[in-house]
Each structure stands twice: as C-alpha cells, then as structure tokens.
mmCIF file of C-alpha atoms in Angstrom:
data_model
loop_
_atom_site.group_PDB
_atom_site.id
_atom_site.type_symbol
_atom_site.label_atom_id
_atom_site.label_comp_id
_atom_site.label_asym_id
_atom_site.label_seq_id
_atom_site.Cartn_x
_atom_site.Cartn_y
_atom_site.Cartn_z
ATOM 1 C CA UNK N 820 -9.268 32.701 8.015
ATOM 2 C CA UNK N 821 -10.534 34.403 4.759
ATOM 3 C CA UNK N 822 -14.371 35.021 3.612
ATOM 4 C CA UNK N 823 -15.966 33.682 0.880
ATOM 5 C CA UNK N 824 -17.376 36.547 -1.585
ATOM 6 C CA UNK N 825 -19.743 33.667 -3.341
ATOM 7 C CA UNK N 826 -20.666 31.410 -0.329
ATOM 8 C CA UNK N 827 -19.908 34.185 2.520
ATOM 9 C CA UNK N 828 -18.311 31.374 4.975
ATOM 10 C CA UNK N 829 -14.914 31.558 6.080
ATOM 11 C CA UNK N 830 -12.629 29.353 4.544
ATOM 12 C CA UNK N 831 -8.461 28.699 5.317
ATOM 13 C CA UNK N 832 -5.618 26.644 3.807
ATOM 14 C CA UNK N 833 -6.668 23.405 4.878
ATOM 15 C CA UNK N 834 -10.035 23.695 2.926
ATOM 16 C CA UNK N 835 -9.907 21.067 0.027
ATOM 17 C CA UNK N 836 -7.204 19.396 1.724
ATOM 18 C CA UNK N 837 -7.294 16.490 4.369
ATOM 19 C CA UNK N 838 -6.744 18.566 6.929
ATOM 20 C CA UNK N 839 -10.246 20.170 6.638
ATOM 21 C CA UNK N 840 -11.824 20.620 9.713
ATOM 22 C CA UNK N 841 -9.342 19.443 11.886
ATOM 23 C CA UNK N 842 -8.852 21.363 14.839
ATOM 24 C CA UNK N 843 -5.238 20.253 16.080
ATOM 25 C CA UNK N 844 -2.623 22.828 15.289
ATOM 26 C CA UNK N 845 -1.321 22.701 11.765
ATOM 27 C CA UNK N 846 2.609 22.690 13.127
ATOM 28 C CA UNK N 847 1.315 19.343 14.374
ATOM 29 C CA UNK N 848 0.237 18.147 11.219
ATOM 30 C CA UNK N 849 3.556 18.917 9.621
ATOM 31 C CA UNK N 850 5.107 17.579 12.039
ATOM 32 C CA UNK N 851 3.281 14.199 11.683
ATOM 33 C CA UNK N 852 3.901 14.226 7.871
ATOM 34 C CA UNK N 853 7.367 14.591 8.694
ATOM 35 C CA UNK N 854 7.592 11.488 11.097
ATOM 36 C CA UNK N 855 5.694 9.370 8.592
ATOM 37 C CA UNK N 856 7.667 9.962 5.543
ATOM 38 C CA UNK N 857 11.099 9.853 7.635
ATOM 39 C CA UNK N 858 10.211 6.580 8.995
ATOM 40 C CA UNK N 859 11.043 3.559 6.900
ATOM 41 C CA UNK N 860 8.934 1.014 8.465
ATOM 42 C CA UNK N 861 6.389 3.642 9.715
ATOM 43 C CA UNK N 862 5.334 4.875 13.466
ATOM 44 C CA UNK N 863 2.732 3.894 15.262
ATOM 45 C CA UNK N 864 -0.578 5.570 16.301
ATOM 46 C CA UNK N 865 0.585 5.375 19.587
ATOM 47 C CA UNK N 866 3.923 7.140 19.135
ATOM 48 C CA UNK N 867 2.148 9.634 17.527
ATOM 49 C CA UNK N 868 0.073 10.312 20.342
ATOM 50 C CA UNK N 869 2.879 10.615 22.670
ATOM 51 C CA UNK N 870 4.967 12.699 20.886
ATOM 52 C CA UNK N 871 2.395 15.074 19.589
ATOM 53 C CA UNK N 872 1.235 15.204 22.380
ATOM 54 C CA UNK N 873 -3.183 14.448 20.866
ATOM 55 C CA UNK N 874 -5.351 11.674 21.676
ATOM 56 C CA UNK N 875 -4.837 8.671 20.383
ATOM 57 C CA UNK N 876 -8.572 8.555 18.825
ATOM 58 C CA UNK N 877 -6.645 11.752 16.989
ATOM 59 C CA UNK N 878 -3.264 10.264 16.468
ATOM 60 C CA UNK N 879 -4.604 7.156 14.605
ATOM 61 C CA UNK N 880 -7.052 9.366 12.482
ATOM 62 C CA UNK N 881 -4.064 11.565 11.605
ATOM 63 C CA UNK N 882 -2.492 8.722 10.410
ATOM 64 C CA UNK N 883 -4.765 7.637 8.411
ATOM 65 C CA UNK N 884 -5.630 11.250 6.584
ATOM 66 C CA UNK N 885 -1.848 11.646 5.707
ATOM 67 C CA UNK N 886 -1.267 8.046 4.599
ATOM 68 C CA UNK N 887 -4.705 9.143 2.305
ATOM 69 C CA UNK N 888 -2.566 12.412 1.108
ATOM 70 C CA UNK N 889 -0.094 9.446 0.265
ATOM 71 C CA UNK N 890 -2.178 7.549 -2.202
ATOM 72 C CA UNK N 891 -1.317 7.149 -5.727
ATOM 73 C CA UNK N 892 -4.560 8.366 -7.793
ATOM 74 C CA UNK N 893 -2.627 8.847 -11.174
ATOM 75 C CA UNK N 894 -1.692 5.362 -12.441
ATOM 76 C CA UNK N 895 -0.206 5.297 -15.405
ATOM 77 C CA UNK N 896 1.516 2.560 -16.705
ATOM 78 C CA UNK N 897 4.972 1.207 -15.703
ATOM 79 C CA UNK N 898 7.583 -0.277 -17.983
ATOM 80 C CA UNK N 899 7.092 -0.306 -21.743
ATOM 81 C CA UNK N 900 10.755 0.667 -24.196
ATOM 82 C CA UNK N 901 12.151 -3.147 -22.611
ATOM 83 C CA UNK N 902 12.182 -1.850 -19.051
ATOM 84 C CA UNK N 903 11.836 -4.478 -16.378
ATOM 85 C CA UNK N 904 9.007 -4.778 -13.953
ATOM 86 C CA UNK N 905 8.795 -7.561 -11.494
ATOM 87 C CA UNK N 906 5.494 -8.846 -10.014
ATOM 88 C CA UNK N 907 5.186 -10.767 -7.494
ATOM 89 C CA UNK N 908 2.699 -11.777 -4.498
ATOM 90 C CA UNK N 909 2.738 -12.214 -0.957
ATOM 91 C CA UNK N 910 0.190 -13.081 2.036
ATOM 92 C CA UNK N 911 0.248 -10.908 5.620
ATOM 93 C CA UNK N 912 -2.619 -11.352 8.387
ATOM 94 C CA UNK N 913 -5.796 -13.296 8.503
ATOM 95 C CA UNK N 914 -8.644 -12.345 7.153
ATOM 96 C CA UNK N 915 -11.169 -10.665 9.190
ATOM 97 C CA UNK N 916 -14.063 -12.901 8.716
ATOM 98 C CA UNK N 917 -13.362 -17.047 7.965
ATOM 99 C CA UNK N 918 -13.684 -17.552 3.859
ATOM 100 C CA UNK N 919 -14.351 -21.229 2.782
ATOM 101 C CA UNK N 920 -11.733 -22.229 0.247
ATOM 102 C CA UNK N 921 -12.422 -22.247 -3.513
ATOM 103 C CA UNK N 922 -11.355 -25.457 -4.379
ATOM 104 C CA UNK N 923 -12.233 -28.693 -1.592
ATOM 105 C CA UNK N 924 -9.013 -29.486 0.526
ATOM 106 C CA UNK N 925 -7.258 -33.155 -0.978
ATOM 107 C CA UNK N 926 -4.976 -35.500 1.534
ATOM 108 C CA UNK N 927 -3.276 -31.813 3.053
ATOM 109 C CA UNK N 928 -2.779 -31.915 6.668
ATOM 110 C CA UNK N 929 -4.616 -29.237 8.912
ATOM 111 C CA UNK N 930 -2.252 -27.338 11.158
ATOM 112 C CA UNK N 931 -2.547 -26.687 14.303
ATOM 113 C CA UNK N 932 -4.755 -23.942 13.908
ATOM 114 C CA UNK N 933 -6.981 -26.201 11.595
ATOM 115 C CA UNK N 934 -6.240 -24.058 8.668
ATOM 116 C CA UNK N 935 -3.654 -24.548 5.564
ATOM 117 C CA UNK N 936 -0.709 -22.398 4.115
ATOM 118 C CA UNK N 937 -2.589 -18.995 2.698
ATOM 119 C CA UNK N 938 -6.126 -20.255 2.530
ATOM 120 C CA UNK N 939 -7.119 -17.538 5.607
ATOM 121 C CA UNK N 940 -4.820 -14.477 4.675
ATOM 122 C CA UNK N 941 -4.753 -11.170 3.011
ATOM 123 C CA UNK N 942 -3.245 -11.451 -0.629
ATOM 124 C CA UNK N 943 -0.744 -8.766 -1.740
ATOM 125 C CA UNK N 944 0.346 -8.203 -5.301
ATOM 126 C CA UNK N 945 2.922 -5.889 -5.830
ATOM 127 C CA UNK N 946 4.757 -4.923 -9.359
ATOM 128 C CA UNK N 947 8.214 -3.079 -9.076
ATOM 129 C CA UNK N 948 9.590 -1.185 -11.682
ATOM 130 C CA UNK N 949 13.626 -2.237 -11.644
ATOM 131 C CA UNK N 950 15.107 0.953 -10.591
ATOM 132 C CA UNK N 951 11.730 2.862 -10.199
ATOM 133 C CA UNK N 952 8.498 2.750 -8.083
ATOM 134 C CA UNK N 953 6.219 0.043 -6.804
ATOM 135 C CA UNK N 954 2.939 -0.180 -6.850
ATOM 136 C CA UNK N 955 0.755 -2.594 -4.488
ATOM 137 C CA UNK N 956 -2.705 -4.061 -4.417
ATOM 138 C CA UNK N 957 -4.933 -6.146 -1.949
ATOM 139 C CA UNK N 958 -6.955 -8.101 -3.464
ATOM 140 C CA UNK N 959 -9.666 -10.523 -2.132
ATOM 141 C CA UNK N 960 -8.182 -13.602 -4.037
ATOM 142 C CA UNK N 961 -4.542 -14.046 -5.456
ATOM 143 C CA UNK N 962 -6.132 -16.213 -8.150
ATOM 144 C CA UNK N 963 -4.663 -16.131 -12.022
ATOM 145 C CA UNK N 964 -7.605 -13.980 -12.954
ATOM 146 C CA UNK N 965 -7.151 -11.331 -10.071
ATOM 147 C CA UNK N 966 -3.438 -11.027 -11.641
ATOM 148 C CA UNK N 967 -3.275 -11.350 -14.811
ATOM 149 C CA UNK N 968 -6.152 -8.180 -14.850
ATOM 150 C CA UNK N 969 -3.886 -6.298 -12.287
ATOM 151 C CA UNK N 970 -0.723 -6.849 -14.907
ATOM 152 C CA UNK N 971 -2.243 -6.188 -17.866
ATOM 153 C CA UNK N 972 -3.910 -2.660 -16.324
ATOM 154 C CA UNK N 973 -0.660 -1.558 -15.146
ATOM 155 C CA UNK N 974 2.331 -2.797 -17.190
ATOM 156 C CA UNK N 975 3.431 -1.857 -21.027
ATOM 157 C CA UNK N 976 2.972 -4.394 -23.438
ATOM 158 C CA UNK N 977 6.747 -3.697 -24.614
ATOM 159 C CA UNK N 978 8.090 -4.300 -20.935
ATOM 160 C CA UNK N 979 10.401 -7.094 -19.882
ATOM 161 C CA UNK N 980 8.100 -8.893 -17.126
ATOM 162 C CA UNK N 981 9.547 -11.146 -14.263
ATOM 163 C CA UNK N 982 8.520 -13.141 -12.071
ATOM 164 C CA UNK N 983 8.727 -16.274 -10.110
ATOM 165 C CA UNK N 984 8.091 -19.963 -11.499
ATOM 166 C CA UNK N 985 4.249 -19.888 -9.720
ATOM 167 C CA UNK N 986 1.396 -20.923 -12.062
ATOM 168 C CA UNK N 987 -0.543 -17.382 -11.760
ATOM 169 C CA UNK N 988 1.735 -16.079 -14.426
ATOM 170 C CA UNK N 989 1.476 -18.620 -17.135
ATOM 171 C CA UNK N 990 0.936 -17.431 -20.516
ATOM 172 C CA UNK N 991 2.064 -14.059 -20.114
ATOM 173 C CA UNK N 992 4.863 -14.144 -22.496
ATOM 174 C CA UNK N 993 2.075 -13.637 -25.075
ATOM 175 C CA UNK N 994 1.145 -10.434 -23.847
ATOM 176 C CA UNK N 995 4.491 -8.697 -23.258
ATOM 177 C CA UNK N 996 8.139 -8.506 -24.579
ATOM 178 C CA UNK N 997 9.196 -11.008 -22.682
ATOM 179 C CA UNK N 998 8.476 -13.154 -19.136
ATOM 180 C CA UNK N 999 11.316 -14.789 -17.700
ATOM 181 C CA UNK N 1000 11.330 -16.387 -14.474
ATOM 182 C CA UNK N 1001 13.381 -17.612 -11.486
ATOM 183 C CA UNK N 1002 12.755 -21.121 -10.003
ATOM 184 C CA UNK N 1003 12.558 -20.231 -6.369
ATOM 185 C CA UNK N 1004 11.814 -23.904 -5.474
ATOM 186 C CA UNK N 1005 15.249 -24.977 -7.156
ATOM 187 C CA UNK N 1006 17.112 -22.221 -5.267
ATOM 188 C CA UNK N 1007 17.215 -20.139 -8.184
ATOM 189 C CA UNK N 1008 17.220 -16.280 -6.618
ATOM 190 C CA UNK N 1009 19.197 -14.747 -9.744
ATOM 191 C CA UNK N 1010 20.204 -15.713 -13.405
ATOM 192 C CA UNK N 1011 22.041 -12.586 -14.944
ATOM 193 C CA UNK N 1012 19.228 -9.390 -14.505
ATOM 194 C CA UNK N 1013 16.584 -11.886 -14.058
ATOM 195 C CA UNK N 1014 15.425 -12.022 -10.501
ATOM 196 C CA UNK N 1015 12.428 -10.484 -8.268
ATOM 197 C CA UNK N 1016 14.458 -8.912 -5.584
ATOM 198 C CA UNK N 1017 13.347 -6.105 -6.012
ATOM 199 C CA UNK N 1018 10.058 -7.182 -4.844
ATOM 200 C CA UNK N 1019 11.040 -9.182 -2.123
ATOM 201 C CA UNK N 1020 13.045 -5.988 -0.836
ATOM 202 C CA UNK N 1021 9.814 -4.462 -0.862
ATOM 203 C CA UNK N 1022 7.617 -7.081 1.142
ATOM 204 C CA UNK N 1023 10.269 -7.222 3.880
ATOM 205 C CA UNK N 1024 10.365 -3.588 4.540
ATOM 206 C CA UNK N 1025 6.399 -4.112 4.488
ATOM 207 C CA UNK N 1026 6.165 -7.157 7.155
ATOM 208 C CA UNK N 1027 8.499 -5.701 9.251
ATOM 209 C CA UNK N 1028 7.090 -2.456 9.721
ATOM 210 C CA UNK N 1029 3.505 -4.551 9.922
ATOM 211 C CA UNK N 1030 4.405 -6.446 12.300
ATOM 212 C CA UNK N 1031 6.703 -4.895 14.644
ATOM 213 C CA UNK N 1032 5.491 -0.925 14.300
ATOM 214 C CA UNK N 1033 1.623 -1.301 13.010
ATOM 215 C CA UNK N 1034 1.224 -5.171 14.555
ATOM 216 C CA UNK N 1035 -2.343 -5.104 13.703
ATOM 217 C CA UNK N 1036 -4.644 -3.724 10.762
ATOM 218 C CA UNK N 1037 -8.089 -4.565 9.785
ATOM 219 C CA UNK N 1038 -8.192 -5.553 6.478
ATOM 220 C CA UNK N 1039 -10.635 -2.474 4.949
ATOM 221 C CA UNK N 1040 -7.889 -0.655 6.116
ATOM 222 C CA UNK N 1041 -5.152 -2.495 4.395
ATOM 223 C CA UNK N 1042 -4.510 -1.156 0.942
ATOM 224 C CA UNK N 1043 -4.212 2.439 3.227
ATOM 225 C CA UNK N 1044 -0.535 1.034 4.685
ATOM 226 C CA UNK N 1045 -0.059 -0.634 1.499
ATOM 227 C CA UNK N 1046 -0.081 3.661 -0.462
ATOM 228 C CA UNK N 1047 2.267 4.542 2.236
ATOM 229 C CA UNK N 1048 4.721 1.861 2.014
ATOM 230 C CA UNK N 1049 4.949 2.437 -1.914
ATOM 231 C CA UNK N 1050 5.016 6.357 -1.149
ATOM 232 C CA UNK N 1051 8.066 5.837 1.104
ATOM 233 C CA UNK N 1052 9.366 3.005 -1.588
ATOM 234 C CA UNK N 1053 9.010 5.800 -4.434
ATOM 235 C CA UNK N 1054 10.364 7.985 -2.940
ATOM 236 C CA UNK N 1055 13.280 6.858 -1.509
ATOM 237 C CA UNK N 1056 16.780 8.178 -1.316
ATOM 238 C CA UNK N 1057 18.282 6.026 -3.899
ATOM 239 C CA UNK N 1058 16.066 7.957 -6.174
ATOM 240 C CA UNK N 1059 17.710 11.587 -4.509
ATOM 241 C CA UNK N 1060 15.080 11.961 -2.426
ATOM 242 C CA UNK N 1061 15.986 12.784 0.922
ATOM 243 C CA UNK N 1062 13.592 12.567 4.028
ATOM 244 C CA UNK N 1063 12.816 16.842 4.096
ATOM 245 C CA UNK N 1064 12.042 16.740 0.196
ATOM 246 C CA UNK N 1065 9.619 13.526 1.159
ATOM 247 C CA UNK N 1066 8.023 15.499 3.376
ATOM 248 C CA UNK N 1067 7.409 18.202 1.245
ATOM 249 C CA UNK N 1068 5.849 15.919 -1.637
ATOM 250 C CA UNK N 1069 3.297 14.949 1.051
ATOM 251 C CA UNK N 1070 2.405 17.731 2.119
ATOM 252 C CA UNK N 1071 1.514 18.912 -1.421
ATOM 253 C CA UNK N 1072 -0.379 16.127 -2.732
ATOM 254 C CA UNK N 1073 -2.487 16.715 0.451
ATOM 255 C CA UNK N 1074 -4.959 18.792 -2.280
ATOM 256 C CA UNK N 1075 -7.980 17.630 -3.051
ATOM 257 C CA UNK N 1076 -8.569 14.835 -1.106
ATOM 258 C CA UNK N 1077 -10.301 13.837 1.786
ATOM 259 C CA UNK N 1078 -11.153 11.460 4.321
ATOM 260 C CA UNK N 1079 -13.803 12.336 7.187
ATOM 261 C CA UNK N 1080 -15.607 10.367 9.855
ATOM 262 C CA UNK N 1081 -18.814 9.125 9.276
ATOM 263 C CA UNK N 1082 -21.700 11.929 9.926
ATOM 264 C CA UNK N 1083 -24.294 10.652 12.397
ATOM 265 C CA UNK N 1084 -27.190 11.541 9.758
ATOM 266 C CA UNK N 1085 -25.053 9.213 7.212
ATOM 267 C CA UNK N 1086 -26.260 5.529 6.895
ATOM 268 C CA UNK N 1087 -24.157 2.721 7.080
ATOM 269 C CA UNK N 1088 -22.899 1.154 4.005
#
C-alpha cells in the first residue's frame, strides 16, 4: 500500500482497476480470470465459489467485475478492403417482464404456453468478421431498424456483407460492396465462401454455455455474458492465442474500469 503525496490516502494496484476495493486476495482474482478465459462455455458462479473457496454473493460479483474487464469499449469498425463480415440474429430466454407484440397476431396458433415463436425473448445480433472477431448486441427489438443502425455503425462500407435470406437485411446491397445471402429455408447452408457459419458457430458456443453452465440470466445483465463470449471468441486459439496469453489480456484491460455495488446513500435509477 503506497501514500498519496496530493490526496494523502493510501492507494495500491487495484486502484483504477475493477478490483478496487475488493478485499478477497488478489491470487484469487487471478485465479478467477484464469478460469474464465480458459473456459469455453464459461463457469458458473457457483463453481467459483467452491473452488475459490468465497461466498457465492462474492463469486457471482467476481464474475461479473472480470466479465466487465472483458468488455469491448474501442469499437472500431470491422471489414472494409472486401473482407467478409456475417451478421446474423438469434433469440435466448424470455424476457423479464411480458411485452405486447408490435404488430396484432393474424390466424397463428398460440402454443402451449400461449405465446408465439420469438415474440417473448431476448434478441441477439451478432456480426463476425470471417477469420476475425465477433461482436454482439442485445437489443430490445430485432426489428429492420434496430439492425440496419447496428450494421451500418459497425461495418465498412467496402466490406462483403452476408447474411441469411430474412427480410431485416433488405436493401443493404446499397450500402456496402456487396450482400449475398444463403436461403436457409431451401437448405441452402453454403454456396462457394458465402455462408453465415461463422455466426452460427458463435451462437452455439453461446446457448450452450447459457444454458447448461450460466442456465439463467436476467436480461440487464445480458449484454455482460454476451462481452465475454466475444472476448473468449476473439481471442481464441485459432487466432494463436492460447488460454495463459488470454489470461494475461484480461488481466490488463482490467484498467480503468469499474463496476461497484450500489451505495446505500445512492438512489435508485
């Protein structure tokens, strides 16, 4: 612990990072980076909490500081010089409160549940660089609007974009180098290097560590797993990155950021 010659308060290595103020060992922080980034499909608050040994109240708020240290705040653009980026969109969990539907509901059959194909869940749009990173966003309606603005903020006009034959996408061969689509519905997965597997690779590791590590998540807390599933993505080994050099990049881009609980003299938003 070091002194401040300004301020006079002692300050150590974890101020300005999200470790601040944390009083659990910081060989048990590492070691929870480490098991987060080695995990493909994540681990769970509770196996956190057993094998460090903490709370679970601690475990699960460890969790979510490192998967914070995870998150993305540099976005540049992806693609551009005829690169391929796919996009895509996908639906996990039910929304935390009921939302009426948009549009009123025409001869569809209810299911059992009294609800109809993605009308009650989360939307998820991800874009995948062929080759490169992804980068995912929750958004309170997959509608053509919500979309097209998420594409056009994050992709190079001189990009190769592809997707599949859904309606969200129409039009946007105007605004790159290309669009070109697969016809999913037709069985069309592949035509040459036009495909979105990529993507699809992407939401499977995603649901499957959702549902069988995580299980549940509310959805404030969503686009949180979402920045650690693209950290892992990004930095995978079929980009040379192997699970200690993972661990080291988040453990440095733990700078600067912060996530705290809520101070009892702080009003609820």
């Amino acid at each position: 612990v070091y002194k401040c010659n300004e301020c006079r308060k002692p300050f150590s290595v974890t101020v300005g990072t999200v470790f601040e103020r944390s009083h659990i060992p910081l060989h048990k922080w590492l070691y929870a980076v480490h098991l987060m980034t080695s995990s493909k499909k994540g681990i769970s608050a509770h196996q956190l909490h057993r094998t460090l040994k903490v709370t679970y109240k601690s475990a699960w708020f460890m969790a979510h500081r490192i998967r914070e240290a995870m998150s993305d705040n540099v976005k540049t653009p992806m693609g551009g010089e005829g690169g391929i980026v796919e996009a895509d969109e996908t639906y996990f969990g039910k929304y935390d409160e009921h939302r009426e539907r948009k549009t009123p509901r025409y001869g569809t059959k209810p299911t059992k549940g009294g609800k109809v194909g993605v009308g009650q869940k989360r939307a998820i749009v991800t874009l995948v660089e062929r080759g490169g990173n992804a980068r995912s966003f929750h958004v309170a309606s997959a509608d053509k609007e919500n979309v097209r603005a998420i594409i056009l903020r994050n992709v190079y006009r001189d990009s190769r974009l592809m997707t599949d034959e859904s309606k969200l996408y129409f039009g946007m061969d105007q605004k790159y180098l290309s669009h070109e689509t697969v016809k999913h519905s037709r069985k069309e997965y592949v035509r040459g290097d036009v495909y979105t597997n990529s993507a699809e690779g992407y939401f499977s590791v995603f649901k499957r560590g959702m549902k069988g590590v995580y299980q549940h998540c509310k959805e404030k807390h969503l686009h949180r797993y979402l920045a650690e599933f693209d950290f892992r993505f990004n930095n995978r080994v079929a980009l040379g990155v192997n699970d200690e050099a993972r661990a080291d990049r988040a453990a440095k881009a733990i700078r600067g950021k912060r996530l705290t609980y809520r101070r009892i003299n702080e009003a609820l938003v």
